[in-house]
Amino acid sequence: MDVVTLSRLQFFLTISFHFIFVSISIGLSWWLVVFELSGWKKKDGEVYVQIAKFFSKIFAITFITGTATGIVMEFQIGMNWAGYSKFSGDVFGPLLAAEGLIAFFMESSFLGLYLFGRNKVSRSIHLLSIFMVSAGSTISAFWILTANSWQQTPAGFVINNGRVELTNFMDVIFNPSTFQRFFHTIDATLITGTFFATGIASYLLKNDRRVDEAKTILRFTIITGLILCVLQVMPIGHEHAKQVALTQPEKFAVLEAVQETQSHAPFVLFGIPSDTPSGLKMSVKIPSLLSIITFGDAEATIKGINDFPSDEVPPRLIPFITFRTMVVLGMYFILITGYGVIQLFRGKLFNGKGFLRLLVWSAPLPIIASQLGWIAAEVGRHPWIIYRVMKTAEGATLTLPAVNVLTTLIMFAILYSFIGGLYVYLIKREINQWT
Amino acid sequence: MDLNTLWYLLIGLVITVYAILDGYDLGVGLLHLSTRDEGERRVNLNSIGPLWDGNEVWLIAGGGTLFAVFPVVYSALLSAFYILFSLLLISLIFRAISIEFRNKSASHGWQRLWDICFGFGSISASLFFGIMLGNILLGLPVNEEQIITGQPVSLFNLYAIFTGLITVTLFTLHGAVYMTLKADEVYLHRIKRYVLIAWFAFIILYPAGVAVTFYKSPIMFHALLSSPLSIPLGIINIGSIIYIPYAIKAGRHGRAFTASSLLIASIMGFIGLSLFPAIVPSSINPLYSLTAYNASAGPYTLKVMQTIFLTVLPFIIGYTVFINMVFKGKAGIHEEGYSDAEKL
């Protein structure tokens, strides 16, 4: 394997592993705000304080694991992508710097105050500290999403002397895909945190432990979960898909398996990408639906893969499969939370052991859905590291011996397996100790 | 002052603040290996517990800021230091999870494992920082395309390892001085002894390091000695070294900490003065050196960054000072953050 492939694999490993903890902690941090706020100055607030104290332990483990794996991200772009960082530093650098200076400082500093300061500062300052952690981590996500969106839909720059030169910082921040992708990702983290909390509460309730707290958590999370999952599809997911169709037509054609440019484009429910003229084997299609859901008009034309130069078409199989699996999971999330809400109002949620077990097993699924979505988005950007500006192969550190990258890749793989295992062990331990 | 000079100063400031703040965390980590009982280990962890994560952000934000204002340096240096940075990142990962995971189980073996990871993670991180610094002082093979060539093995040369050792000693001294603010009774007595041991090691190694540097690259000292700023810097540098043991003996721990912080700052000041305007001197040809002018981002990016940085900095200083005030004073054995300890 060459240095470019190895660098891509390493980036995939380090960023996808990092994102697991990012998504859980952003989602959980807002739940901590909710529970701390509910327990604030209330006479019957004790149950909320107990919940918040418990979740703050889980949160601390998650956050620090996220921080530890996040340091790698800040330096790896220079280490493995020297060509890219030299070429695009004028635009991409300020976005990473803004994340560190504006957001990451805030969340990390206030985390210490929140975890260690419960008995050292007033209730209101303590409440403010967790709010600052949540706000900080959300703003942090905004800047990182801006940076990645700029790679997808670059704006606000010119190329001068072989390097990117910034011309309008606002155009960079508000590039054509920033908002769609920010809301989509933030909602994904909220869903992740919500399912995580739901899973823990269901587990406790199933085993008749901490029943009051578990019921309280579930009342909050099951309803919120349904709202978040519905919003993720409509309007957020829909708007994001429309934006991809408009700004990155190659990616859209690959995601939706559109081979020929056509109006009345069908929506593919199922299919296996192949080299046949239609591009699909064994497909099940709904006529015109793709044109309708994308542009609200059956007449609307969708560009097909055949209309693009073959060396500018992303790999077809991976984005198609990951994107579809993510959508299926999204539908499943709506069904399961919807059923949960119905059961809650019928007063049957808390004693249906079978359904509670299903909620426990569903807890990690949003993490998988997020990973699939990211794979679809990032593989769908290829062969570009900056869409239609720079190819990925030009961005890597080409002076690096491949064996060095292979060594670090193996090193990170071993280290992260170890950390991942420890994380699961510690979270389980915290849950079982909460009796 | 032009924008490039301003950014040279500001990047220097960020690195210096990082060295002062996380320097004591790393020093405490090293001292952690010499603790004698559970109580002392808890005091160590609780004295940096609420603060270390915020301190480490100076490194992360510094990395992003360097990327933004001197992208050519970020790109050339990080790819050339690939091995060093990989090892540094792994050290910092181990340090972070050790602090967080240690008290999650009361098992003795579990806790000792994380204590050792915390200690060695801190030592190796300090060592790699110093090795990087040594290589920059020596100059790196930067060619006319602003790319660093050459063999990664040469990064582990004797001079760089020596500067690495000095860095470890300096952080140990700084961390021990910090612990005099936090430790009590018997432990405080021993910490004071550690301060002296680290101080003696430092006053032997540091002048030797300066002498070797003078022998290796006398050109650096031309710039330094011709600058009027070198006199106040020298006074601060030597003054703070001499003052530390006096302050510790007199029980003025806060002043001792100020002195060891000034010591770190003055060393960084020397380095900046000697190198300016270069950030990475070229060992092939001085004309190829990466400087604040030929390796920087465009003027508009520098302006945008100036706006962001100078707007946010007062806030960062504000809440950092506030949070440090909250956790001022001696560290207890039992703290809220690691409350699992109550089970012991």
CSV table of N, CA and C in Angstrom, one decimal, chain B residues 85 126 247:
chain,number,residue,atom,x,y,z
B,85,PHE,N,6.2,13.5,16.9
B,85,PHE,CA,4.8,13.8,17.2
B,85,PHE,C,4.0,12.6,17.5
B,126,SER,N,7.4,15.4,28.1
B,126,SER,CA,8.4,16.5,28.3
B,126,SER,C,9.7,16.3,27.5
B,247,ALA,N,13.2,31.5,48.1
B,247,ALA,CA,11.7,31.6,48.3
B,247,ALA,C,11.2,30.4,49.0
